[in-house]
PDB file of C-alpha atoms in Angstrom:
ATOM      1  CA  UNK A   1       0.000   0.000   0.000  1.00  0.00           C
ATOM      2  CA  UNK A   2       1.882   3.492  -1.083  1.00  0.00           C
ATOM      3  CA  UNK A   3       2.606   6.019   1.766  1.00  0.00           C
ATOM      4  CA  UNK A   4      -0.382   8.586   2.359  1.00  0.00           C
ATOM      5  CA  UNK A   5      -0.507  12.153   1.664  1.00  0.00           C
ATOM      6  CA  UNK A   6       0.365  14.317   4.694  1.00  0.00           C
ATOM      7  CA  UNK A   7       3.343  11.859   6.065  1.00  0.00           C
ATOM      8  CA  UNK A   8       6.964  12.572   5.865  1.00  0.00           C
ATOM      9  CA  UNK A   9       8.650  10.868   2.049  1.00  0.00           C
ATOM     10  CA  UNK A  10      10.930   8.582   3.057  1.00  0.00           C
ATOM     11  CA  UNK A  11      14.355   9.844   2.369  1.00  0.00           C
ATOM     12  CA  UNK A  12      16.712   7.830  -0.014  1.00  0.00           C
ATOM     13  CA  UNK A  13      19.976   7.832  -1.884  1.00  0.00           C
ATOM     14  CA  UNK A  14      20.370   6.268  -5.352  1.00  0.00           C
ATOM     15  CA  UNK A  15      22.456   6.069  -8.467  1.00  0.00           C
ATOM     16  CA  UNK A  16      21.174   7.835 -11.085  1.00  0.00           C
ATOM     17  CA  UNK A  17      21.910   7.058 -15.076  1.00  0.00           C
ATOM     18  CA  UNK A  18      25.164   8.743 -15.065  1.00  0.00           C
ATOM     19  CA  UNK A  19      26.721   7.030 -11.850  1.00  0.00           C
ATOM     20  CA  UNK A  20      25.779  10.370  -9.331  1.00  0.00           C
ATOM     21  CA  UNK A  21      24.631   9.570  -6.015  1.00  0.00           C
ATOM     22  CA  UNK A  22      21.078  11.644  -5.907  1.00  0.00           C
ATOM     23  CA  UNK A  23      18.978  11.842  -1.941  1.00  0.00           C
ATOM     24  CA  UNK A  24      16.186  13.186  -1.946  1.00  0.00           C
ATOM     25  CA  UNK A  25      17.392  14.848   1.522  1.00  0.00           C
ATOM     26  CA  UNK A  26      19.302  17.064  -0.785  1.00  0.00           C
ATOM     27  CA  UNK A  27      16.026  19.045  -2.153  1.00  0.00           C
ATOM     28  CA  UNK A  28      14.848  19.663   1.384  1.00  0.00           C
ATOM     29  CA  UNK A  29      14.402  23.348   2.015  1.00  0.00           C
ATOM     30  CA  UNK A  30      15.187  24.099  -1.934  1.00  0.00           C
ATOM     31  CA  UNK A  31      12.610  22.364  -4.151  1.00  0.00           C
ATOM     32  CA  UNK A  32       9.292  20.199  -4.659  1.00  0.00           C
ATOM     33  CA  UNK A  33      10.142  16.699  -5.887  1.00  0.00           C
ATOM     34  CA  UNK A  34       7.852  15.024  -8.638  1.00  0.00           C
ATOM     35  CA  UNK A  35       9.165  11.677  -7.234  1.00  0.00           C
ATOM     36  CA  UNK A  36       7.497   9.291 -10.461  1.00  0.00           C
ATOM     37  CA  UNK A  37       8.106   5.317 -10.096  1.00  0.00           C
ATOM     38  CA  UNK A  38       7.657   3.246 -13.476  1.00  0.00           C
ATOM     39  CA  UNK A  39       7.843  -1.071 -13.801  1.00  0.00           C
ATOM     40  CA  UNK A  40      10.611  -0.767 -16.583  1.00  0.00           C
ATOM     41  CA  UNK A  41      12.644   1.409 -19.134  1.00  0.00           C
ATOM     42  CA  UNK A  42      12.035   0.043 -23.050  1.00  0.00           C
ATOM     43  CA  UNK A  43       8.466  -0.711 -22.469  1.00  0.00           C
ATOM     44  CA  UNK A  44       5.552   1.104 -24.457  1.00  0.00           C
ATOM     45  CA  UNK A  45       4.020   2.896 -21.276  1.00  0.00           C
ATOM     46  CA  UNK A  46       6.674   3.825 -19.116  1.00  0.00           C
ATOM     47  CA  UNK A  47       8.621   5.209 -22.580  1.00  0.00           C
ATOM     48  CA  UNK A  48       5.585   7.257 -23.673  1.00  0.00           C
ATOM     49  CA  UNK A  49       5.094   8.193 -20.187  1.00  0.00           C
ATOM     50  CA  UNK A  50       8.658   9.270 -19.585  1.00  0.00           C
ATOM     51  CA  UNK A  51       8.932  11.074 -23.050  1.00  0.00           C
ATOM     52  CA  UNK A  52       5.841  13.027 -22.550  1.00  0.00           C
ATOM     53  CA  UNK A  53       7.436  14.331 -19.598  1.00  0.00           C
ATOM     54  CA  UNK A  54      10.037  15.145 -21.731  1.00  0.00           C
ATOM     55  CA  UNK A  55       8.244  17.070 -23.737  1.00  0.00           C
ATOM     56  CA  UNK A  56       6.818  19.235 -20.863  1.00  0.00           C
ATOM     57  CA  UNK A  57       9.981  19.426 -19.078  1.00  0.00           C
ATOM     58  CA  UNK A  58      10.285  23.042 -17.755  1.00  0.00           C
ATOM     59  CA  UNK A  59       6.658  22.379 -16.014  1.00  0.00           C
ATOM     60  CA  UNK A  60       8.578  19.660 -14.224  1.00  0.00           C
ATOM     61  CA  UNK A  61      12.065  20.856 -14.047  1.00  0.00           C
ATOM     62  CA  UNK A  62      12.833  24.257 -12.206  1.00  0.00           C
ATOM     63  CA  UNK A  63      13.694  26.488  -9.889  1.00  0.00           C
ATOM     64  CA  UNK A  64      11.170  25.430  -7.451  1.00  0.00           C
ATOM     65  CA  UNK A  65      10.551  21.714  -8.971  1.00  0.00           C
ATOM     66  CA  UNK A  66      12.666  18.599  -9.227  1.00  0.00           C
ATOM     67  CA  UNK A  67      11.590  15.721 -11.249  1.00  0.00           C
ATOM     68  CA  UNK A  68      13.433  12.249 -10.298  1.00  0.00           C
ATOM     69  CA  UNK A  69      12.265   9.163 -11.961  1.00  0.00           C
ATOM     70  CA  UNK A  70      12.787   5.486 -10.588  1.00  0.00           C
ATOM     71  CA  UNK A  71      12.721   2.155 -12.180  1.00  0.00           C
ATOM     72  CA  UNK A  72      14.271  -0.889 -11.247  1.00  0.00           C
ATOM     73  CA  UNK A  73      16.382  -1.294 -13.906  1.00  0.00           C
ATOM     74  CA  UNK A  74      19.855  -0.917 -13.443  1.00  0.00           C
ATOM     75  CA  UNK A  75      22.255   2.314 -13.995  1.00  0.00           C
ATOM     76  CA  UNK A  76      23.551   0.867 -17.229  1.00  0.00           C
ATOM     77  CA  UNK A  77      19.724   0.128 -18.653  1.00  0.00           C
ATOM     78  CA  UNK A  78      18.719   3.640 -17.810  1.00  0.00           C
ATOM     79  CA  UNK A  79      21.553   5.567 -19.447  1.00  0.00           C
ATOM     80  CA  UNK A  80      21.223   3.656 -22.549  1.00  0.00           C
ATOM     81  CA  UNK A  81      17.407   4.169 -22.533  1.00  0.00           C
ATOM     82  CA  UNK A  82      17.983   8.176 -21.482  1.00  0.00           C
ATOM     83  CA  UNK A  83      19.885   8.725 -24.641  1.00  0.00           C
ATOM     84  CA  UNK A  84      17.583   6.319 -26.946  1.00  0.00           C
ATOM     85  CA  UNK A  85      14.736   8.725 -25.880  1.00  0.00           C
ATOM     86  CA  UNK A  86      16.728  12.048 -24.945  1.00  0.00           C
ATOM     87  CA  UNK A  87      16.160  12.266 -21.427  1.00  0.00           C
ATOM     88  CA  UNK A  88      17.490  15.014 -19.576  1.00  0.00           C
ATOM     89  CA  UNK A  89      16.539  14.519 -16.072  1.00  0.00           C
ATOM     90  CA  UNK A  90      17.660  11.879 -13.455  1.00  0.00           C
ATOM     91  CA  UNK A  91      16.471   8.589 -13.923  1.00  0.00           C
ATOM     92  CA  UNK A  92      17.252   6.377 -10.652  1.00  0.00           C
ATOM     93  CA  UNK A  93      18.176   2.935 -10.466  1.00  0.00           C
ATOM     94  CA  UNK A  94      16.044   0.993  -7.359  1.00  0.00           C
ATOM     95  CA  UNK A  95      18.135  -2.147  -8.388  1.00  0.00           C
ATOM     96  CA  UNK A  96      20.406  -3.177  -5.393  1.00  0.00           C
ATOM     97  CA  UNK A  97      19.117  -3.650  -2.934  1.00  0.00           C
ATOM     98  CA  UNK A  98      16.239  -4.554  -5.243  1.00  0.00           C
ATOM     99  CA  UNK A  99      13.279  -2.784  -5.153  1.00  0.00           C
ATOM    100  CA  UNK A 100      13.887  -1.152  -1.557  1.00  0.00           C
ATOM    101  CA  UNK A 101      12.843   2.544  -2.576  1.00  0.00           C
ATOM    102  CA  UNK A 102      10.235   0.928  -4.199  1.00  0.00           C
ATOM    103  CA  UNK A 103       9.162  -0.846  -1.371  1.00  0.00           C
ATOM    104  CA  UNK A 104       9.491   2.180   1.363  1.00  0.00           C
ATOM    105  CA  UNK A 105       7.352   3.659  -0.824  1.00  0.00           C
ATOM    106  CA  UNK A 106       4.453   1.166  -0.970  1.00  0.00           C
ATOM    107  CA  UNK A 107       4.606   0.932  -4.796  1.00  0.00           C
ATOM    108  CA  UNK A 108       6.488  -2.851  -5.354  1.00  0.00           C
ATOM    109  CA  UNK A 109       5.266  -5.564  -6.716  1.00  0.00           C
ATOM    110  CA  UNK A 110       6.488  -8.381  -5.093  1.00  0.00           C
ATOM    111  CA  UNK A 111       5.362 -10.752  -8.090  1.00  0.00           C
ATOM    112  CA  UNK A 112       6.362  -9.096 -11.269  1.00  0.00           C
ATOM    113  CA  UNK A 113       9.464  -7.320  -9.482  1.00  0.00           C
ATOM    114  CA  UNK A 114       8.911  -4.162 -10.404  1.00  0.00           C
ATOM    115  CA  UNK A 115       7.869  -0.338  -9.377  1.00  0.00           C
ATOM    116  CA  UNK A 116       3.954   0.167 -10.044  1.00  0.00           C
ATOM    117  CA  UNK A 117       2.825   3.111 -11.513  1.00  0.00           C
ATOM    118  CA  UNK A 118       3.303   5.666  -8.800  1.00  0.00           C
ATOM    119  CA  UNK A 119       3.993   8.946  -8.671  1.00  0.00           C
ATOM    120  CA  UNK A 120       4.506  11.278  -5.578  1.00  0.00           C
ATOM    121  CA  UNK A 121       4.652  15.169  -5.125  1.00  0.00           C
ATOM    122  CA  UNK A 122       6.673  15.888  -1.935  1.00  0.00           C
ATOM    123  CA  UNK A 123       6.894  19.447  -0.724  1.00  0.00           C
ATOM    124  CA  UNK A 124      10.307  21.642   0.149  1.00  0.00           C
ATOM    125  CA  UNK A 125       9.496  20.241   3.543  1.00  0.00           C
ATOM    126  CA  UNK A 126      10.036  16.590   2.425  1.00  0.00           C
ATOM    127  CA  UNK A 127       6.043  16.168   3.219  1.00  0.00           C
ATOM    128  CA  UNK A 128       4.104  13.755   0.217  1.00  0.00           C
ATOM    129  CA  UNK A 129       1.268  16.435  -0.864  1.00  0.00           C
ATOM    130  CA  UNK A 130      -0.359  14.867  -3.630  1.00  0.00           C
ATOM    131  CA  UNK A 131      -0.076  10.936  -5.052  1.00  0.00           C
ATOM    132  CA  UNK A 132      -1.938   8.790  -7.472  1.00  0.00           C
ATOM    133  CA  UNK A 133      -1.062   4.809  -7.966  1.00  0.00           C
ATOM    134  CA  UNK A 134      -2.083   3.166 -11.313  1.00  0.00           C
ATOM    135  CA  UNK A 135      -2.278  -0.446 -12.492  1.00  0.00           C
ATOM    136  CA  UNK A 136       1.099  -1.594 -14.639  1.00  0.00           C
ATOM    137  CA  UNK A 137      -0.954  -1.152 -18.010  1.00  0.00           C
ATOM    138  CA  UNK A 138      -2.341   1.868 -17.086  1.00  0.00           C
ATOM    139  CA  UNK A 139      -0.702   5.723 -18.378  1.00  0.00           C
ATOM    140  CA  UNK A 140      -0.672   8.538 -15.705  1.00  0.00           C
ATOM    141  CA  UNK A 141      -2.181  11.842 -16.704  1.00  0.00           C
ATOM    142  CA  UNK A 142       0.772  14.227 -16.191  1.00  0.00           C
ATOM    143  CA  UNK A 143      -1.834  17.181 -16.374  1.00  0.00           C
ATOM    144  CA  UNK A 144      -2.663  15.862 -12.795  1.00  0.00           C
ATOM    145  CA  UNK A 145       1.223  16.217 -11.337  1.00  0.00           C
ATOM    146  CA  UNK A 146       1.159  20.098 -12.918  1.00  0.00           C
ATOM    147  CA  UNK A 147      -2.026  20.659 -11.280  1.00  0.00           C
ATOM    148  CA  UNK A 148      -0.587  19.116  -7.773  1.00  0.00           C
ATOM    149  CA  UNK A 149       2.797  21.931  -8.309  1.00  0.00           C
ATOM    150  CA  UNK A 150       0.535  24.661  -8.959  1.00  0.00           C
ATOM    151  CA  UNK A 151      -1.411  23.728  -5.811  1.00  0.00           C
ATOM    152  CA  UNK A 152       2.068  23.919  -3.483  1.00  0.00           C
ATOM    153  CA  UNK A 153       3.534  26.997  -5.208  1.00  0.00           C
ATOM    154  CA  UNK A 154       0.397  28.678  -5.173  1.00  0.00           C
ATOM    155  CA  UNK A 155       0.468  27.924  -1.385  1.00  0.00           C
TER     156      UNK A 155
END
């Protein structure tokens, strides 16, 4: 069951696609953190998912917003698929220990061995303001995660 909105994100530190240690500890105080989870990299969803953020990326990538994305795949998976599809922001790798972010976070599926569809807007304070969980097959509506930014830096 993911984490509820209105409790503390817990914190983590993983490799992103290039090798660079990322913690979410390090936004605290400086930015809100679209924290998105997604089963796999190379698959129709999560790609079309991932490259329509892409295409929106300054709504998601800012002064005030961060947007970190985390798979299970491993570091060397996501930096091939980043520059297949022209990703510019951090794609994390939940491989080793595996699944453990994923898991903190309510949003592994033991069976399949992946990150659901989750996706989790945490505040400067590190606080989880806004979430929504889909089934594997089914697409987020990243109209939803602007709407959830607007909402905190309206605040």
């Amino acid at each position: 069951m993911a984490i509820e909105v209105g409790t503390k994100a817990p914190d983590f530190e993983l490799k992103d696609n290039h090798g660079r240690t990322v913690r979410l500890a390090d936004y605290r105080g400086e930015k809100n953190v679209v924290l998105l989870f997604y089963p796999f990299a190379f698959t129709g969803v999560c790609t079309g998912e991932l490259c329509a953020l892409r295409d929106e990326l300054p709504a998601f990538v800012n002064d005030s917003t961060q947007l970190l994305a985390v798979s299970n795949d491993s570091i060397h998976t996501l930096r091939v698929f980043a520059e297949q599809e022209g990703l510019e922001y951090p794609l994390l790798s939940d491989f080793w220990p595996h699944g453990e972010v994923s898991r903190a976070y309510g949003v592994f599926d033991e069976d399949k061995g992946c990150a659901l569809r989750g996706t989790f807007v945490i505040d400067k304070e590190g606080v989880v303001r806004w979430s929504v969980l889909n089934a594997l097959p089914d697409a987020r509506d990243l109209n939803e995660y602007a709407t959830a930014l607007g909402a905190l830096d309206a605040g």
